[in-house]
mmCIF file of C-alpha atoms in Angstrom:
data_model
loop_
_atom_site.group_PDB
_atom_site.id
_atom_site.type_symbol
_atom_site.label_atom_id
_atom_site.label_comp_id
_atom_site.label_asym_id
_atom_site.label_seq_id
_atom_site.Cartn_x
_atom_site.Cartn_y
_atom_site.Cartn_z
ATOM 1 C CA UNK H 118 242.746 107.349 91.201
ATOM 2 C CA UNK H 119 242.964 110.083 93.651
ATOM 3 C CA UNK H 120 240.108 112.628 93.378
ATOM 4 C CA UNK H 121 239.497 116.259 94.930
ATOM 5 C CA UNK H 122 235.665 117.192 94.623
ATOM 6 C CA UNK H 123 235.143 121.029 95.862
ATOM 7 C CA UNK H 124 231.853 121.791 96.666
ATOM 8 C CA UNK H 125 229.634 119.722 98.864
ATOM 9 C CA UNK H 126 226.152 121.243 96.808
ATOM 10 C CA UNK H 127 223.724 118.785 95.806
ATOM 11 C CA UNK H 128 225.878 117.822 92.670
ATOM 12 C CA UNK H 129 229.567 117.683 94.958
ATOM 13 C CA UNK H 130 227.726 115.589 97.407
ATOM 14 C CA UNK H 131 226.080 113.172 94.541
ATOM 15 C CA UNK H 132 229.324 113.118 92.780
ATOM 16 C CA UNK H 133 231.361 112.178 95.384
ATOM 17 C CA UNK H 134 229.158 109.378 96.423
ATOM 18 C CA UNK H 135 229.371 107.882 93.090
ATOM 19 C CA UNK H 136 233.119 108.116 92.390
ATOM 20 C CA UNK H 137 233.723 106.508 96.121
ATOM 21 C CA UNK H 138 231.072 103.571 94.709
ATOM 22 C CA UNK H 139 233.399 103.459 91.796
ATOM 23 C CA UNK H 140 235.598 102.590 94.133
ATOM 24 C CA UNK H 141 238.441 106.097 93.980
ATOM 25 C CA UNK H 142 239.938 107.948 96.708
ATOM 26 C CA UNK H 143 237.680 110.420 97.078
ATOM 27 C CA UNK H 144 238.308 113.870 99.191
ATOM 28 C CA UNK H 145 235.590 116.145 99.331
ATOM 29 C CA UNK H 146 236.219 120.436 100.602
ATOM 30 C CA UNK H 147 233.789 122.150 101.616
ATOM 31 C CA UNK H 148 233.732 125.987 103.808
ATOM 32 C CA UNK H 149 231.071 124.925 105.793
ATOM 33 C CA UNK H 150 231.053 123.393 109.170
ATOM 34 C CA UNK H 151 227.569 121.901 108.653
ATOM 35 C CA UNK H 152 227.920 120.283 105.486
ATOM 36 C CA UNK H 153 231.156 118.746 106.399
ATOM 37 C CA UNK H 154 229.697 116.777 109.505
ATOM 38 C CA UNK H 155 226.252 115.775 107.542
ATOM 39 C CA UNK H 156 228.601 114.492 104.921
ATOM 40 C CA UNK H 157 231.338 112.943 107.078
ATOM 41 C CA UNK H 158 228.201 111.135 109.258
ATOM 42 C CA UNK H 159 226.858 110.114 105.560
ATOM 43 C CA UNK H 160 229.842 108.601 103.814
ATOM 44 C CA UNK H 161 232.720 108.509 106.001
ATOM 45 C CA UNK H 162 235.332 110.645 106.706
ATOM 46 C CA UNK H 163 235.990 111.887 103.633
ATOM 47 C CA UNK H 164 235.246 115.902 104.191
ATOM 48 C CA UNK H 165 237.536 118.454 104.986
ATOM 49 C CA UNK H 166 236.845 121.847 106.293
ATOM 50 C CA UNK H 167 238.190 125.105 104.346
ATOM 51 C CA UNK H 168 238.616 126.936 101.275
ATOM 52 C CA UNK H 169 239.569 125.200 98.312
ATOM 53 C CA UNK H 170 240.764 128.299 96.705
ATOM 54 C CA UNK H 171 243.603 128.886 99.546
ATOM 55 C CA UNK H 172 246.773 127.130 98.593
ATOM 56 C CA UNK H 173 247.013 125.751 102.460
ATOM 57 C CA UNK H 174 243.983 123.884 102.332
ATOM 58 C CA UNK H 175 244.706 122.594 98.716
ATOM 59 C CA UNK H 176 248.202 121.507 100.214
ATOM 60 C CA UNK H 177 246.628 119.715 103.606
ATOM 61 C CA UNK H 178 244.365 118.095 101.049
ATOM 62 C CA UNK H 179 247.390 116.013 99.211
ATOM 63 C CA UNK H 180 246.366 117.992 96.007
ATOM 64 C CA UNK H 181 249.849 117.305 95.082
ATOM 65 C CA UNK H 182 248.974 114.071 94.576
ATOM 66 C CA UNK H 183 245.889 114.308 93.181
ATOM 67 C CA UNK H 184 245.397 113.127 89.119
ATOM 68 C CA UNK H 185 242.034 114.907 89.290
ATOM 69 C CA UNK H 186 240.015 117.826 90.645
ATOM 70 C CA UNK H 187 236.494 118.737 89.676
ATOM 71 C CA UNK H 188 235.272 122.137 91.118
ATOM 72 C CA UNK H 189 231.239 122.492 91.633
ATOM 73 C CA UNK H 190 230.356 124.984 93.614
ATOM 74 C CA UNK H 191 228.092 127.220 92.636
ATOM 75 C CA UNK H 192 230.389 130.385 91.620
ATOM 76 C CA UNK H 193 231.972 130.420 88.409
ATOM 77 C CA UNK H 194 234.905 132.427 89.732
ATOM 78 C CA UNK H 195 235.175 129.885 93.199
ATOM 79 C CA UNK H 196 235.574 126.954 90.314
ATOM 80 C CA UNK H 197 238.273 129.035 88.362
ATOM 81 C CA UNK H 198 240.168 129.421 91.374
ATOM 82 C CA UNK H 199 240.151 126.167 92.733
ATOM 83 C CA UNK H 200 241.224 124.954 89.531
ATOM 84 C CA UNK H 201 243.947 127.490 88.966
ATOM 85 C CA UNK H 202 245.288 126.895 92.381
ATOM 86 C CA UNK H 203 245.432 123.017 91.593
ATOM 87 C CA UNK H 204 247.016 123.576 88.085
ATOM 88 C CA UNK H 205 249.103 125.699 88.582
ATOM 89 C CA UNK H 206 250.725 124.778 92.345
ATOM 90 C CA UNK H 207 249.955 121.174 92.311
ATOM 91 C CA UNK H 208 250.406 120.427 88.630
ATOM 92 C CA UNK H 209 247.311 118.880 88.850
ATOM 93 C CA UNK H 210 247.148 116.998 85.495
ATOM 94 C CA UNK H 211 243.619 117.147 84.871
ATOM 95 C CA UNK H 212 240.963 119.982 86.698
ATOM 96 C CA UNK H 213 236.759 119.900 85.703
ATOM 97 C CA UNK H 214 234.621 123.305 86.323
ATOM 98 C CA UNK H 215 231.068 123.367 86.616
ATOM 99 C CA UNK H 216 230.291 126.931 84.876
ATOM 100 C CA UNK H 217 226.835 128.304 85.201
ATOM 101 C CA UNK H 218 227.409 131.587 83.113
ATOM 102 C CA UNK H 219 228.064 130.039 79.548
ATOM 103 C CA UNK H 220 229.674 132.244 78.232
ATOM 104 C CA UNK H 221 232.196 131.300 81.075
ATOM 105 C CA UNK H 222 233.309 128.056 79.496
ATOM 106 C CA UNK H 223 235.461 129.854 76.340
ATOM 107 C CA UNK H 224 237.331 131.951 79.302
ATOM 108 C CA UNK H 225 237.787 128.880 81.527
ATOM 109 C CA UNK H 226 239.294 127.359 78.894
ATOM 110 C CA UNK H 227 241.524 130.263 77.909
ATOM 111 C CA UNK H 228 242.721 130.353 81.316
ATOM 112 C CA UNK H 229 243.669 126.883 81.691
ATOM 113 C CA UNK H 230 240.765 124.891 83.019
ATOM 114 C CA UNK H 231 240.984 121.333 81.399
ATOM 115 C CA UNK H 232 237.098 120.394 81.034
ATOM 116 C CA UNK H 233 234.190 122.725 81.516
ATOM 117 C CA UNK H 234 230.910 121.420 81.969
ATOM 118 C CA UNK H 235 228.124 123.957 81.429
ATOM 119 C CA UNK H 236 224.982 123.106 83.691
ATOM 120 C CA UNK H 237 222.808 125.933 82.174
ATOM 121 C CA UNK H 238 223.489 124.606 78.481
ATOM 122 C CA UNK H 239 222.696 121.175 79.402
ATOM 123 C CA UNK H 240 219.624 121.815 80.627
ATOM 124 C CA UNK H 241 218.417 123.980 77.891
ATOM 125 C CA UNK H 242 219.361 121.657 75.463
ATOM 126 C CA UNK H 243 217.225 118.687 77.393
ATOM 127 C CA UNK H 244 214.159 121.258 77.457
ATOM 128 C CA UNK H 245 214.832 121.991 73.753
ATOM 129 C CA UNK H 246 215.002 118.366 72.832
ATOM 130 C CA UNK H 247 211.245 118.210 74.876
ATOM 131 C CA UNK H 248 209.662 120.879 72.953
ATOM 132 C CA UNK H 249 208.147 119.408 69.715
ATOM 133 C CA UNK H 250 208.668 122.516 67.595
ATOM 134 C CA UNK H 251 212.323 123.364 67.824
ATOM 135 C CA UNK H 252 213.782 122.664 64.841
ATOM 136 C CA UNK H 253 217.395 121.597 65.783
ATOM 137 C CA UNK H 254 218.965 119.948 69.082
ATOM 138 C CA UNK H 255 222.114 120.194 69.832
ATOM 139 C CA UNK H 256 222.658 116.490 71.249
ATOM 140 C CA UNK H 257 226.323 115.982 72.310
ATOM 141 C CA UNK H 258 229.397 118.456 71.951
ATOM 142 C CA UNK H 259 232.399 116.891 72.008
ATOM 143 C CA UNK H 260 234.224 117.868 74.774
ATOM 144 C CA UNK H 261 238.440 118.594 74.870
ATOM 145 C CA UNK H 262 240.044 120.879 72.350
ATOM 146 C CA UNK H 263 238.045 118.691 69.729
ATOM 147 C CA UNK H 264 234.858 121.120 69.879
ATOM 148 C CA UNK H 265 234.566 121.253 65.911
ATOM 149 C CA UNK H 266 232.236 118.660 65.942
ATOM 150 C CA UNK H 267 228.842 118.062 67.395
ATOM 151 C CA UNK H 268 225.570 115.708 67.415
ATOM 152 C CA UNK H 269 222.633 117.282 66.470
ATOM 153 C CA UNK H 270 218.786 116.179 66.404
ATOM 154 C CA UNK H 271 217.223 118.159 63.136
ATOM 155 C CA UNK H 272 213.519 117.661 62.954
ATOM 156 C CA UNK H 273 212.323 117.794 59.357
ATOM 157 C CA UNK H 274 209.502 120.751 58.488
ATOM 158 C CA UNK H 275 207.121 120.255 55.725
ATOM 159 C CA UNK H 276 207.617 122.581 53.303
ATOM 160 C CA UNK H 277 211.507 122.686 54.072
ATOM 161 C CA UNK H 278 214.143 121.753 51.510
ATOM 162 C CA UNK H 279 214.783 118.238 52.262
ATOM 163 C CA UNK H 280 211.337 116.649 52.244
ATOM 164 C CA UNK H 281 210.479 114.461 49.712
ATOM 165 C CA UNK H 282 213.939 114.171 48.806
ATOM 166 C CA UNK H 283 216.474 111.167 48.568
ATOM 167 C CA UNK H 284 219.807 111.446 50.873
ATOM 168 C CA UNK H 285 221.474 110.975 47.380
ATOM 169 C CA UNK H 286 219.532 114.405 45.795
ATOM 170 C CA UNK H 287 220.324 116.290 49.316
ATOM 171 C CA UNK H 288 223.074 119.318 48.898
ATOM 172 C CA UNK H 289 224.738 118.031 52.301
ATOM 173 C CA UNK H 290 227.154 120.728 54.165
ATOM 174 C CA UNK H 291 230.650 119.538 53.833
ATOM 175 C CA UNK H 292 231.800 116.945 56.289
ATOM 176 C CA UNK H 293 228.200 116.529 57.371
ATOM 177 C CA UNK H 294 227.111 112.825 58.080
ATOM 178 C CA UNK H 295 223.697 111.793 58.464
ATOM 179 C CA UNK H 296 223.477 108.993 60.552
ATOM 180 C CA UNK H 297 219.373 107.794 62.125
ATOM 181 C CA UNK H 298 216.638 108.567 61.185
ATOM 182 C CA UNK H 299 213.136 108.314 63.812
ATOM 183 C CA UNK H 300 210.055 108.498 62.027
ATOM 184 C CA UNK H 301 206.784 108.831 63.732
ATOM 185 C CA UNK H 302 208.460 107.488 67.014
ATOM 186 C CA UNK H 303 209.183 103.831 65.593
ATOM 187 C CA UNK H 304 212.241 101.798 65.761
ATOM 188 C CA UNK H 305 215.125 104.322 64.240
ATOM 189 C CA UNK H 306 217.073 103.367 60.791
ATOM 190 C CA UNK H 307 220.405 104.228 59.610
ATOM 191 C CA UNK H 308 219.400 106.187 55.993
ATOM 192 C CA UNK H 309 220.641 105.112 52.923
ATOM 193 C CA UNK H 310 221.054 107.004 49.530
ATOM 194 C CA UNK H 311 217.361 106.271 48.526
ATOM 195 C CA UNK H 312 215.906 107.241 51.642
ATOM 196 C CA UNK H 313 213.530 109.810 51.091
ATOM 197 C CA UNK H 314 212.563 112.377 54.259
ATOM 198 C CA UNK H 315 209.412 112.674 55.657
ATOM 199 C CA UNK H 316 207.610 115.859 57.131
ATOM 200 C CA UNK H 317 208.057 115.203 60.736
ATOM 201 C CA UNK H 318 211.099 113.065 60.999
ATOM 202 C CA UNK H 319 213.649 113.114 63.426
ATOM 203 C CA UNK H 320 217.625 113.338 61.808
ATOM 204 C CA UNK H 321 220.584 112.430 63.748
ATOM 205 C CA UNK H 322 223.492 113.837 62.138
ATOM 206 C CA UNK H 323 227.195 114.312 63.022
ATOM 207 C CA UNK H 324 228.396 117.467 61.678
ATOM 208 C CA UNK H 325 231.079 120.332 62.191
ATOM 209 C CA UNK H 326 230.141 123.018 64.334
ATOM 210 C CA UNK H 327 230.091 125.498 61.345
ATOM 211 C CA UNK H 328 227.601 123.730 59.427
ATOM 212 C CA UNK H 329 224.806 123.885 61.745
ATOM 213 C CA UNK H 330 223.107 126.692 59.796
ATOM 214 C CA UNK H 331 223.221 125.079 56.357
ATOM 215 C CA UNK H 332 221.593 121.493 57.863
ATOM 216 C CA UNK H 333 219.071 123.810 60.097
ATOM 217 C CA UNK H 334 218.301 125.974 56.713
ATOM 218 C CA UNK H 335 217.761 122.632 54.742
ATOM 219 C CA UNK H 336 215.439 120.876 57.075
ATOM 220 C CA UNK H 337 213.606 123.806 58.717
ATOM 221 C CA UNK H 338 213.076 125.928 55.804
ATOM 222 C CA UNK H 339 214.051 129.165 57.905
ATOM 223 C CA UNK T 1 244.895 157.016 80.465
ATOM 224 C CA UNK T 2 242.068 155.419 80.160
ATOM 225 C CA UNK T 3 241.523 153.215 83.570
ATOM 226 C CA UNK T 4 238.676 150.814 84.188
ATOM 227 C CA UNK T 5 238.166 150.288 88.158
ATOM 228 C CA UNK T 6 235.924 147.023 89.323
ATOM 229 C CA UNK T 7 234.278 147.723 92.776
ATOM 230 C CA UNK T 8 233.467 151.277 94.041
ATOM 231 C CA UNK T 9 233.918 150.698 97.592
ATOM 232 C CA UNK T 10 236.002 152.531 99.798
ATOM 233 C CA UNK T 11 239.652 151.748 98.227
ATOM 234 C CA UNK T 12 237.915 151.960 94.566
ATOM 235 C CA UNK T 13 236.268 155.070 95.264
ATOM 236 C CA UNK T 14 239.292 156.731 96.364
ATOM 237 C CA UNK T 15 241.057 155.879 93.674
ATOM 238 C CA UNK T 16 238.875 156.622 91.376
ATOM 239 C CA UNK T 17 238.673 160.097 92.781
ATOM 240 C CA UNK T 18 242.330 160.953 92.576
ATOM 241 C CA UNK T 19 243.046 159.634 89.251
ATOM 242 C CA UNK T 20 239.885 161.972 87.876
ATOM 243 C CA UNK T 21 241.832 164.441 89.739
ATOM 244 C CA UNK T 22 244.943 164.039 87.987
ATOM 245 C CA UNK T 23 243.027 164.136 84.712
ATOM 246 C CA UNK T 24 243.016 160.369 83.436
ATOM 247 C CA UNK T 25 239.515 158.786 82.289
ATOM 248 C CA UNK T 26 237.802 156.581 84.718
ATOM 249 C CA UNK T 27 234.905 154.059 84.830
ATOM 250 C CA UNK T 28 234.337 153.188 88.263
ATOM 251 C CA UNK T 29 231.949 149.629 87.794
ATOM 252 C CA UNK T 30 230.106 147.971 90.503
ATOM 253 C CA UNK T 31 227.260 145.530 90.933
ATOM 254 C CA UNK T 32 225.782 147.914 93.381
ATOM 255 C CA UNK T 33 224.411 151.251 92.662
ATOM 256 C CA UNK T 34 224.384 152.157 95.751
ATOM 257 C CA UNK T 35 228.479 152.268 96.229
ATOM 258 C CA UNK T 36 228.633 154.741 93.861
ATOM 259 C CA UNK T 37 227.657 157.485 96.658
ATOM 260 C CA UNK T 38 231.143 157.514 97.757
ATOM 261 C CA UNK T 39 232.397 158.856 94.508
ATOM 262 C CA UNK T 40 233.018 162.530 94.837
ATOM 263 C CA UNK T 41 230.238 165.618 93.995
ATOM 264 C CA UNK T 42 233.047 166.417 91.320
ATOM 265 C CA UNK T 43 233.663 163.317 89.444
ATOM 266 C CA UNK T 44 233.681 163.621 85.826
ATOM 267 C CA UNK T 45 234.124 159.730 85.227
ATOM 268 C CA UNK T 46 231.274 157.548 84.539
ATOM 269 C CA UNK T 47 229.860 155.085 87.019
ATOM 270 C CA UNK T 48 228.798 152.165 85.160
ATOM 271 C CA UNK T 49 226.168 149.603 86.843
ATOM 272 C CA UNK T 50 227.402 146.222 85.917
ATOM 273 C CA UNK T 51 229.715 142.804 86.994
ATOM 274 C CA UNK T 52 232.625 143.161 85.806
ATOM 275 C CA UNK T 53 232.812 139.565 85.247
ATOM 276 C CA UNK T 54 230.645 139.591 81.923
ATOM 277 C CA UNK T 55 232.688 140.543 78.934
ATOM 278 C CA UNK T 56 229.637 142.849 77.437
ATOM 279 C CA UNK T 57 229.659 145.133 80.818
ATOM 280 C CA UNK T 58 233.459 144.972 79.789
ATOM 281 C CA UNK T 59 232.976 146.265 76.125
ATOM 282 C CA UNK T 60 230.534 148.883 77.354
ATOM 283 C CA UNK T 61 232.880 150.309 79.728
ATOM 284 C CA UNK T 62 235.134 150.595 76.766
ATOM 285 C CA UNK T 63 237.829 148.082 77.956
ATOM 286 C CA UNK T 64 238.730 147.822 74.686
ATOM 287 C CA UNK T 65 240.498 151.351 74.832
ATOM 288 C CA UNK T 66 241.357 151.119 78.475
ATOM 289 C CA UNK T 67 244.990 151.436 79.591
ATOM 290 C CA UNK T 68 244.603 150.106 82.444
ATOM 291 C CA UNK T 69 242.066 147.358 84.794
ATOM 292 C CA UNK T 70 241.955 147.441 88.408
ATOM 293 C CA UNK T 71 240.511 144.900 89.870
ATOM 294 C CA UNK T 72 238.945 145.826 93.972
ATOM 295 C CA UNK T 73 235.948 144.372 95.043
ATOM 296 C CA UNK T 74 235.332 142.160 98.013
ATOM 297 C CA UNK T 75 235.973 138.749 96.887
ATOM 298 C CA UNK T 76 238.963 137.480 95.859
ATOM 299 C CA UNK T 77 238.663 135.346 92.982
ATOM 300 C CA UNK T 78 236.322 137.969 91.398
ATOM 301 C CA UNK T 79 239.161 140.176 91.425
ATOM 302 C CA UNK T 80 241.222 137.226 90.011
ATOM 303 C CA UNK T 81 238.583 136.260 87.499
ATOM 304 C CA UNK T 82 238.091 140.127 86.233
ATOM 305 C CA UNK T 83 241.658 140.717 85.996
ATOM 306 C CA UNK T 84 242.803 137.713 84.019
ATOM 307 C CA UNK T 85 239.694 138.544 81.696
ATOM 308 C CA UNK T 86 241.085 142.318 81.194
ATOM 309 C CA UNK T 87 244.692 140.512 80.763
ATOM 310 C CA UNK T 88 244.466 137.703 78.627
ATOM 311 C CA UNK T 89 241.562 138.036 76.714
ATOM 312 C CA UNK T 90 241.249 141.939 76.461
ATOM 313 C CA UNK T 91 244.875 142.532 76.298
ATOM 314 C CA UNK T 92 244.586 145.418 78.686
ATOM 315 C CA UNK T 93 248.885 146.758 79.608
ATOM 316 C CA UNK T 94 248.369 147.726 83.133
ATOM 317 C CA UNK T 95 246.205 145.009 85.194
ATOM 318 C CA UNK T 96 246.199 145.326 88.763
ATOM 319 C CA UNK T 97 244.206 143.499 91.740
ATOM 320 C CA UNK T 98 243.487 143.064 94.916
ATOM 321 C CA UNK T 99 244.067 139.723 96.766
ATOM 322 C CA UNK T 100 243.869 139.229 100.337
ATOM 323 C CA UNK T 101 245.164 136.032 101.002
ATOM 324 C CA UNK T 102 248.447 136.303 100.612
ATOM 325 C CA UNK T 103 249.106 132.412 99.679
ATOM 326 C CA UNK T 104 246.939 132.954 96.677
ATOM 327 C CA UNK T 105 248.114 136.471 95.768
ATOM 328 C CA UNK T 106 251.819 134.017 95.289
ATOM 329 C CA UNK T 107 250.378 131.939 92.919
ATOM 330 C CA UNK T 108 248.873 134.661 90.741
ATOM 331 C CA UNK T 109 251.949 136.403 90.518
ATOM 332 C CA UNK T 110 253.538 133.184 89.571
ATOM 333 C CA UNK T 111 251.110 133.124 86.638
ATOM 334 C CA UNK T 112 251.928 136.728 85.785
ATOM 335 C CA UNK T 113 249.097 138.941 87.309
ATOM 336 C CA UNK T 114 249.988 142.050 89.396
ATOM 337 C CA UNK T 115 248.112 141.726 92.904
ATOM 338 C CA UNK T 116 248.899 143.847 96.226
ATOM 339 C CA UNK T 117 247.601 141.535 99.204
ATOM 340 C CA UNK T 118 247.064 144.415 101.868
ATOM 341 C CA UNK T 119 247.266 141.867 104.394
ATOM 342 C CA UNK T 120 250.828 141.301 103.727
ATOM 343 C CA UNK T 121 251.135 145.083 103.649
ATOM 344 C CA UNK T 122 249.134 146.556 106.737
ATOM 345 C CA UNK T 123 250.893 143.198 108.318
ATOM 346 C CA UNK T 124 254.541 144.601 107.852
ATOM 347 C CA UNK T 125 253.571 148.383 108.400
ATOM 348 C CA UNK T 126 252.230 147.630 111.506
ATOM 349 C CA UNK T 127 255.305 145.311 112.485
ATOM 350 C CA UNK T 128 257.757 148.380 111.450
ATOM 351 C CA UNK T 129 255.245 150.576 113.387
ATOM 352 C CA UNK T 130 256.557 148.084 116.811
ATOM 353 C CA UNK T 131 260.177 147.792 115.582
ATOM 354 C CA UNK T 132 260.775 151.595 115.624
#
């Protein structure tokens, strides 16, 4: 597979090492004259100079060819661009965008961007998965036009709705699967319809985006 | 008419100015305070501190009701960015930017967005300036 990487950052750089490893053709764009040469003494000659947002530079790059570019520099509207360009003269089939702004990713989207990946949401999820009292993780969106459903991590609260009650008794949202449970940091379990919840536990469930309230209101009490 | 201008430098000032003139409402918006001192003593628009960018600076400067988006700051794909956000996901009629490269100022027309590259302009004024 042929693959444009825009951006030689600390994640272009890392990115394009690992996709060469994988073995792909990997180009790598860059504006600056520095980072080119570190790169190209690093991993080969594999950098070109210029802006990936000019059509010229996209064209001496063999984006025409390309099945894949992934923008991630460090402006939102640099990624947009890059992608656009590649879309929309190179009929790319498939562009990524880093977005930092999140609120970014529904517009990216709207404007034709295949795959967005949101660095600030990932990392507030992982540092909302490390503190012990948030009540509800959001583990894994699924990415594509297939957002409806998520992961989640619920923790249980005493005092909530669901403790001391079997899966069977629980009032689940529609659609809503619970699938692990870890309690008190031993070996998880899948539940079945007599296991009762504990003060403390950790749910996995699979749900649709919509019912996050209802399984946050059941477990969390607020 | 209600027009919504993104950058207040030297082209957005202007224009800001001569549309107040003429009577229509204007928002100049800018990132930067400080560009706002080349609006004129006698501008009765509003000068809105904000990136035009984020869809809640947007809504604030009422681009909901605006008639028309000009896009003129510095960088390129803001202006591209701003203006496909006022077209396609504001619905504003009249969207208009600035592009300087003219390759990409092709594409975007291509895709339906007004842009004036003054590159390709000052380019072929200054060209007709030799011919004549």
């Amino acid at each position: 597979m042929y693959i444009i990487v825009v951006g030689g950052g600390r994640l272009g750089y890392s990115l394009t090492k690992a996709l060469l490893s994988e073995g792909h053709e990997t180009l790598l764009i860059d504006k600056n004259a520095e980072v080119c040469e570190k790169i190209n003494k690093e991993l080969g000659s594999i950098c070109l100079r210029g802006d990936a947002c000019e059509t010229a530079i996209q064209a001496e790059a063999g984006t025409g060819r390309a099945d894949l570019l992934i923008a991630t520099t460090g402006e939102d509207e640099d990624n947009l661009v890059a992608c656009q360009v590649a879309k929309y003269r190179f009929n790319v089939p498939r562009t990524i965008a880093r977005v930092r702004v999140p609120r970014n990713e529904q517009i990216f989207k709207q404007l034709g961007v295949d795959v967005t990946v949101n660095s600030t949401n990932i990392i507030l999820e992982r540092i909302e998965h490390e503190v012990p009292s948030h009540p509800l993780t959001h583990l894994f969106c699924l990415t594509g036009d297939n957002r409806e459903m998520e992961i989640l991590e619920i923790r249980a609260a005493s005092g909530s709705a669901a403790i001391d009650k079997s899966l069977n008794d629980l009032q689940l949202p529609n659609k809503a699967v619970l699938g692990l449970v870890i309690r008190n940091g031993e070996k998880p379990f899948v539940p079945r319809g007599d296991t009762v919840f504990k003060p403390g536990d950790q749910v996995i469930a699979v749900a649709p985006t919509d019912a996050e309230e209802e399984l946050r209101k059941l477990f969390s009490g607020k | 008419m209600k027009v919504i201008i993104m950058g207040c430098g030297r082209v957005g000032a202007q224009m800001a100015a001569l549309l107040d003139q003429e009577g229509h409402s204007v928002t100049a918006l800018d990132t930067d305070a400080y560009s706002f001192r080349r609006l004129p003593p006698d501008f009765k628009g509003e000068a809105l501190l904000g990136d035009g960018l984020d869809e809640d600076v947007l809504r604030r400067a009422g681009i909901e009701e605006a008639d028309a988006f000009v896009a003129v700051t510095q960088e390129d794909n803001r202006n591209v960015m701003a203006a496909q956000i006022a077209q396609k996901i504001f619905n504003v009629k009249k969207v208009v930017c600035r592009i300087y490269d003219p390759m990409r100022r092709d594409l975007y027309s291509v895709l339906g967005l007004e842009a004036i590259s003054p590159t390709i302009v000052l380019a072929e004024m200054l060209k007709e300036k030799l011919e004549s």
